[in-house]
Short mmCIF file of N, CA and C in Angstrom, two decimals:
data_model
loop_
_atom_site.label_atom_id
_atom_site.label_comp_id
_atom_site.label_asym_id
_atom_site.label_seq_id
_atom_site.Cartn_x
_atom_site.Cartn_y
_atom_site.Cartn_z
N MET A 1435 2.75 282.77 6.63
CA MET A 1435 1.83 283.63 5.93
C MET A 1435 0.57 283.81 6.76
N LYS A 1436 0.17 285.04 6.98
CA LYS A 1436 -1.03 285.34 7.76
C LYS A 1436 -2.02 286.08 6.87
N LEU A 1437 -3.21 285.52 6.74
CA LEU A 1437 -4.26 286.15 5.96
C LEU A 1437 -5.27 286.77 6.92
N HIS A 1438 -5.65 288.01 6.65
CA HIS A 1438 -6.62 288.69 7.51
C HIS A 1438 -7.96 287.96 7.50
N GLY A 1439 -8.45 287.63 8.69
CA GLY A 1439 -9.73 286.95 8.82
C GLY A 1439 -9.68 285.45 8.67
N TYR A 1440 -8.48 284.90 8.52
CA TYR A 1440 -8.32 283.46 8.34
C TYR A 1440 -7.42 282.88 9.43
N TYR A 1441 -7.65 281.61 9.71
CA TYR A 1441 -6.83 280.89 10.68
C TYR A 1441 -6.09 279.77 9.97
N SER A 1442 -4.86 279.54 10.37
CA SER A 1442 -4.13 278.40 9.84
C SER A 1442 -4.79 277.12 10.36
N SER A 1443 -4.44 275.99 9.80
CA SER A 1443 -5.00 274.71 10.25
C SER A 1443 -4.79 274.51 11.74
N GLY A 1444 -3.59 274.80 12.21
CA GLY A 1444 -3.28 274.62 13.63
C GLY A 1444 -4.10 275.56 14.52
N GLU A 1445 -4.19 276.82 14.11
CA GLU A 1445 -4.98 277.79 14.88
C GLU A 1445 -6.45 277.38 14.92
N PHE A 1446 -6.97 276.99 13.76
CA PHE A 1446 -8.38 276.61 13.66
C PHE A 1446 -8.66 275.37 14.50
N ALA A 1447 -7.81 274.38 14.39
CA ALA A 1447 -7.99 273.14 15.16
C ALA A 1447 -7.98 273.44 16.65
N SER A 1448 -7.06 274.28 17.08
CA SER A 1448 -6.97 274.62 18.49
C SER A 1448 -8.22 275.35 18.97
N LYS A 1449 -8.68 276.32 18.21
CA LYS A 1449 -9.87 277.07 18.59
C LYS A 1449 -11.13 276.21 18.55
N ALA A 1450 -11.16 275.22 17.66
CA ALA A 1450 -12.33 274.35 17.51
C ALA A 1450 -12.25 273.12 18.42
N HIS A 1451 -11.14 272.97 19.12
CA HIS A 1451 -10.94 271.83 20.03
C HIS A 1451 -11.01 270.48 19.30
N ILE A 1452 -10.37 270.44 18.14
CA ILE A 1452 -10.21 269.19 17.40
C ILE A 1452 -8.74 269.10 17.00
N THR A 1453 -8.36 267.98 16.43
CA THR A 1453 -6.96 267.82 16.02
C THR A 1453 -6.78 268.21 14.55
N LYS A 1454 -5.54 268.53 14.21
CA LYS A 1454 -5.23 268.79 12.80
C LYS A 1454 -5.46 267.53 11.98
N LYS A 1455 -5.23 266.38 12.60
CA LYS A 1455 -5.46 265.11 11.92
C LYS A 1455 -6.94 264.98 11.52
N THR A 1456 -7.84 265.40 12.40
CA THR A 1456 -9.27 265.37 12.08
C THR A 1456 -9.57 266.30 10.92
N LEU A 1457 -9.00 267.49 10.93
CA LEU A 1457 -9.19 268.42 9.81
C LEU A 1457 -8.71 267.81 8.50
N ARG A 1458 -7.55 267.18 8.53
CA ARG A 1458 -7.01 266.55 7.31
C ARG A 1458 -7.95 265.43 6.84
N TYR A 1459 -8.44 264.63 7.78
CA TYR A 1459 -9.35 263.53 7.44
C TYR A 1459 -10.62 264.08 6.79
N TYR A 1460 -11.21 265.09 7.41
CA TYR A 1460 -12.43 265.69 6.85
C TYR A 1460 -12.16 266.25 5.45
N ASP A 1461 -11.03 266.87 5.27
CA ASP A 1461 -10.67 267.43 3.97
C ASP A 1461 -10.49 266.32 2.94
N GLU A 1462 -9.71 265.31 3.27
CA GLU A 1462 -9.44 264.21 2.33
C GLU A 1462 -10.70 263.45 1.94
N HIS A 1463 -11.69 263.40 2.84
CA HIS A 1463 -12.93 262.67 2.57
C HIS A 1463 -14.08 263.58 2.16
N ASN A 1464 -13.74 264.82 1.81
CA ASN A 1464 -14.71 265.80 1.31
C ASN A 1464 -15.88 266.02 2.27
N ILE A 1465 -15.59 266.00 3.55
CA ILE A 1465 -16.61 266.25 4.57
C ILE A 1465 -16.59 267.74 4.95
N PHE A 1466 -15.39 268.29 5.04
CA PHE A 1466 -15.21 269.68 5.46
C PHE A 1466 -13.94 270.20 4.82
N LYS A 1467 -14.10 271.19 3.96
CA LYS A 1467 -12.97 271.74 3.22
C LYS A 1467 -12.56 273.09 3.78
N PRO A 1468 -11.28 273.43 3.68
CA PRO A 1468 -10.84 274.76 4.09
C PRO A 1468 -11.41 275.82 3.14
N SER A 1469 -11.55 277.03 3.64
CA SER A 1469 -12.07 278.12 2.82
C SER A 1469 -11.05 278.60 1.79
N TYR A 1470 -9.78 278.47 2.14
CA TYR A 1470 -8.74 278.98 1.25
C TYR A 1470 -7.54 278.05 1.30
N VAL A 1471 -7.00 277.74 0.12
CA VAL A 1471 -5.79 276.91 0.02
C VAL A 1471 -4.80 277.68 -0.85
N THR A 1472 -3.57 277.85 -0.35
CA THR A 1472 -2.55 278.57 -1.10
C THR A 1472 -1.96 277.68 -2.20
N ASP A 1473 -1.14 278.29 -3.02
CA ASP A 1473 -0.44 277.56 -4.08
C ASP A 1473 0.44 276.45 -3.51
N LYS A 1474 0.90 276.65 -2.29
CA LYS A 1474 1.77 275.66 -1.64
C LYS A 1474 0.98 274.71 -0.75
N GLU A 1475 -0.35 274.66 -0.95
CA GLU A 1475 -1.24 273.73 -0.24
C GLU A 1475 -1.44 274.05 1.24
N ALA A 1476 -1.09 275.25 1.68
CA ALA A 1476 -1.40 275.66 3.06
C ALA A 1476 -2.90 275.92 3.13
N LYS A 1477 -3.53 275.42 4.17
CA LYS A 1477 -4.98 275.50 4.30
C LYS A 1477 -5.37 276.53 5.36
N PHE A 1478 -6.40 277.31 5.05
CA PHE A 1478 -6.86 278.36 5.96
C PHE A 1478 -8.38 278.29 6.11
N TYR A 1479 -8.84 278.65 7.29
CA TYR A 1479 -10.25 278.59 7.65
C TYR A 1479 -10.68 279.96 8.18
N ASN A 1480 -11.98 280.26 8.03
CA ASN A 1480 -12.48 281.53 8.55
C ASN A 1480 -13.59 281.29 9.57
N ASP A 1481 -14.17 282.37 10.07
CA ASP A 1481 -15.20 282.24 11.11
C ASP A 1481 -16.43 281.47 10.63
N ASN A 1482 -16.79 281.59 9.36
CA ASN A 1482 -17.93 280.84 8.84
C ASN A 1482 -17.69 279.33 8.92
N ASP A 1483 -16.43 278.95 8.85
CA ASP A 1483 -16.09 277.52 8.93
C ASP A 1483 -16.39 276.94 10.31
N PHE A 1484 -16.35 277.79 11.34
CA PHE A 1484 -16.70 277.30 12.68
C PHE A 1484 -18.14 276.81 12.71
N ALA A 1485 -19.03 277.55 12.06
CA ALA A 1485 -20.44 277.16 12.03
C ALA A 1485 -20.61 275.83 11.29
N LYS A 1486 -19.90 275.67 10.18
CA LYS A 1486 -19.98 274.42 9.43
C LYS A 1486 -19.47 273.24 10.26
N LEU A 1487 -18.36 273.48 10.95
CA LEU A 1487 -17.79 272.42 11.79
C LEU A 1487 -18.73 272.07 12.95
N GLN A 1488 -19.40 273.08 13.51
CA GLN A 1488 -20.36 272.82 14.58
C GLN A 1488 -21.49 271.92 14.08
N GLN A 1489 -21.93 272.13 12.86
CA GLN A 1489 -22.98 271.27 12.29
C GLN A 1489 -22.49 269.84 12.22
N ILE A 1490 -21.27 269.65 11.76
CA ILE A 1490 -20.71 268.30 11.66
C ILE A 1490 -20.63 267.67 13.04
N GLN A 1491 -20.12 268.42 14.01
CA GLN A 1491 -20.00 267.90 15.37
C GLN A 1491 -21.37 267.59 15.97
N PHE A 1492 -22.37 268.41 15.68
CA PHE A 1492 -23.72 268.20 16.18
C PHE A 1492 -24.30 266.91 15.60
N PHE A 1493 -24.15 266.72 14.30
CA PHE A 1493 -24.65 265.50 13.67
C PHE A 1493 -23.93 264.26 14.19
N LYS A 1494 -22.61 264.38 14.43
CA LYS A 1494 -21.87 263.26 15.03
C LYS A 1494 -22.42 262.94 16.41
N TYR A 1495 -22.69 263.97 17.19
CA TYR A 1495 -23.24 263.79 18.54
C TYR A 1495 -24.59 263.07 18.48
N LEU A 1496 -25.38 263.36 17.45
CA LEU A 1496 -26.68 262.71 17.30
C LEU A 1496 -26.55 261.27 16.81
N GLY A 1497 -25.35 260.87 16.41
CA GLY A 1497 -25.13 259.48 16.02
C GLY A 1497 -25.12 259.22 14.53
N PHE A 1498 -25.11 260.28 13.72
CA PHE A 1498 -25.05 260.08 12.28
C PHE A 1498 -23.64 259.66 11.87
N SER A 1499 -23.57 258.83 10.84
CA SER A 1499 -22.27 258.42 10.31
C SER A 1499 -21.65 259.58 9.54
N LEU A 1500 -20.33 259.53 9.33
CA LEU A 1500 -19.68 260.58 8.55
C LEU A 1500 -20.18 260.60 7.11
N ASP A 1501 -20.54 259.44 6.55
CA ASP A 1501 -21.11 259.42 5.21
C ASP A 1501 -22.45 260.17 5.17
N ASP A 1502 -23.29 259.94 6.17
CA ASP A 1502 -24.56 260.66 6.25
C ASP A 1502 -24.33 262.15 6.44
N ILE A 1503 -23.38 262.49 7.29
CA ILE A 1503 -23.07 263.90 7.55
C ILE A 1503 -22.58 264.57 6.27
N LYS A 1504 -21.76 263.87 5.54
CA LYS A 1504 -21.24 264.42 4.28
C LYS A 1504 -22.39 264.75 3.34
N LYS A 1505 -23.35 263.85 3.22
CA LYS A 1505 -24.50 264.09 2.35
C LYS A 1505 -25.33 265.27 2.85
N MET A 1506 -25.52 265.35 4.16
CA MET A 1506 -26.35 266.41 4.72
C MET A 1506 -25.68 267.77 4.61
N THR A 1507 -24.37 267.83 4.74
CA THR A 1507 -23.69 269.11 4.75
C THR A 1507 -23.24 269.57 3.37
N LEU A 1508 -23.41 268.74 2.34
CA LEU A 1508 -23.07 269.18 0.99
C LEU A 1508 -24.02 270.26 0.52
N ARG A 1509 -25.25 270.25 1.03
CA ARG A 1509 -26.19 271.30 0.68
C ARG A 1509 -26.23 272.30 1.82
N GLU A 1510 -26.79 273.44 1.56
CA GLU A 1510 -26.92 274.47 2.59
C GLU A 1510 -27.86 273.96 3.67
N VAL A 1511 -27.38 273.90 4.89
CA VAL A 1511 -28.18 273.36 5.99
C VAL A 1511 -28.88 274.51 6.70
N ASP A 1512 -30.17 274.35 6.88
CA ASP A 1512 -30.93 275.33 7.64
C ASP A 1512 -31.55 274.63 8.85
N ILE A 1513 -32.27 275.38 9.65
CA ILE A 1513 -32.82 274.81 10.88
C ILE A 1513 -33.81 273.70 10.58
N LYS A 1514 -34.57 273.80 9.49
CA LYS A 1514 -35.52 272.74 9.14
C LYS A 1514 -34.78 271.45 8.84
N THR A 1515 -33.69 271.53 8.11
CA THR A 1515 -32.89 270.34 7.80
C THR A 1515 -32.36 269.70 9.08
N ILE A 1516 -31.88 270.53 9.99
CA ILE A 1516 -31.35 270.01 11.25
C ILE A 1516 -32.45 269.31 12.03
N LEU A 1517 -33.63 269.95 12.13
CA LEU A 1517 -34.73 269.34 12.87
C LEU A 1517 -35.22 268.06 12.20
N ASP A 1518 -35.32 268.07 10.87
CA ASP A 1518 -35.72 266.86 10.15
C ASP A 1518 -34.73 265.73 10.41
N SER A 1519 -33.44 266.06 10.38
CA SER A 1519 -32.40 265.06 10.62
C SER A 1519 -32.48 264.53 12.04
N PHE A 1520 -32.73 265.43 12.99
CA PHE A 1520 -32.87 265.03 14.38
C PHE A 1520 -34.04 264.06 14.55
N HIS A 1521 -35.18 264.40 13.96
CA HIS A 1521 -36.36 263.54 14.07
C HIS A 1521 -36.12 262.18 13.40
N MET A 1522 -35.42 262.19 12.28
CA MET A 1522 -35.10 260.93 11.60
C MET A 1522 -34.23 260.07 12.50
N GLN A 1523 -33.25 260.68 13.14
CA GLN A 1523 -32.36 259.94 14.03
C GLN A 1523 -33.13 259.39 15.23
N MET A 1524 -34.04 260.18 15.76
CA MET A 1524 -34.83 259.75 16.91
C MET A 1524 -35.70 258.54 16.54
N ARG A 1525 -36.24 258.50 15.33
CA ARG A 1525 -37.07 257.37 14.91
C ARG A 1525 -36.26 256.10 14.77
N THR A 1526 -34.98 256.23 14.41
CA THR A 1526 -34.14 255.05 14.18
C THR A 1526 -33.38 254.62 15.42
N CYS A 1527 -33.42 255.43 16.46
CA CYS A 1527 -32.66 255.14 17.67
C CYS A 1527 -33.51 254.30 18.62
N SER A 1528 -33.09 253.09 18.86
CA SER A 1528 -33.87 252.18 19.71
C SER A 1528 -33.68 252.47 21.20
N ASN A 1529 -32.60 253.13 21.57
CA ASN A 1529 -32.33 253.41 22.98
C ASN A 1529 -32.62 254.85 23.38
N CYS A 1530 -33.25 255.62 22.51
CA CYS A 1530 -33.52 257.02 22.80
C CYS A 1530 -34.77 257.18 23.66
N LEU A 1531 -34.81 258.28 24.35
CA LEU A 1531 -35.97 258.59 25.17
C LEU A 1531 -37.13 259.01 24.28
N SER A 1532 -38.34 258.76 24.71
CA SER A 1532 -39.53 259.22 23.99
C SER A 1532 -39.82 260.65 24.40
N PHE A 1533 -40.20 261.44 23.43
CA PHE A 1533 -40.55 262.85 23.70
C PHE A 1533 -42.02 263.04 23.54
#
């Protein structure tokens, strides 16, 4: 089944350079959900989902735990939230460079 404007789990994982296993994990732990799920549980993602996934990957890169990321991404994230989160991480990071 092909939906216009949507990617299957495999297509999305490939384009996002992550594994389908990671997508399943994020879905099962309510970190990142697919945009559309069929009656037969097939999962589909759209272009907006790439931006959401990038936020998750960015927060992981900054050293946030998946639990923290889940809390941060449950609400609409804007640039102020990202900067506030970055500054919070910098204050708690003992090995980070001073700016």
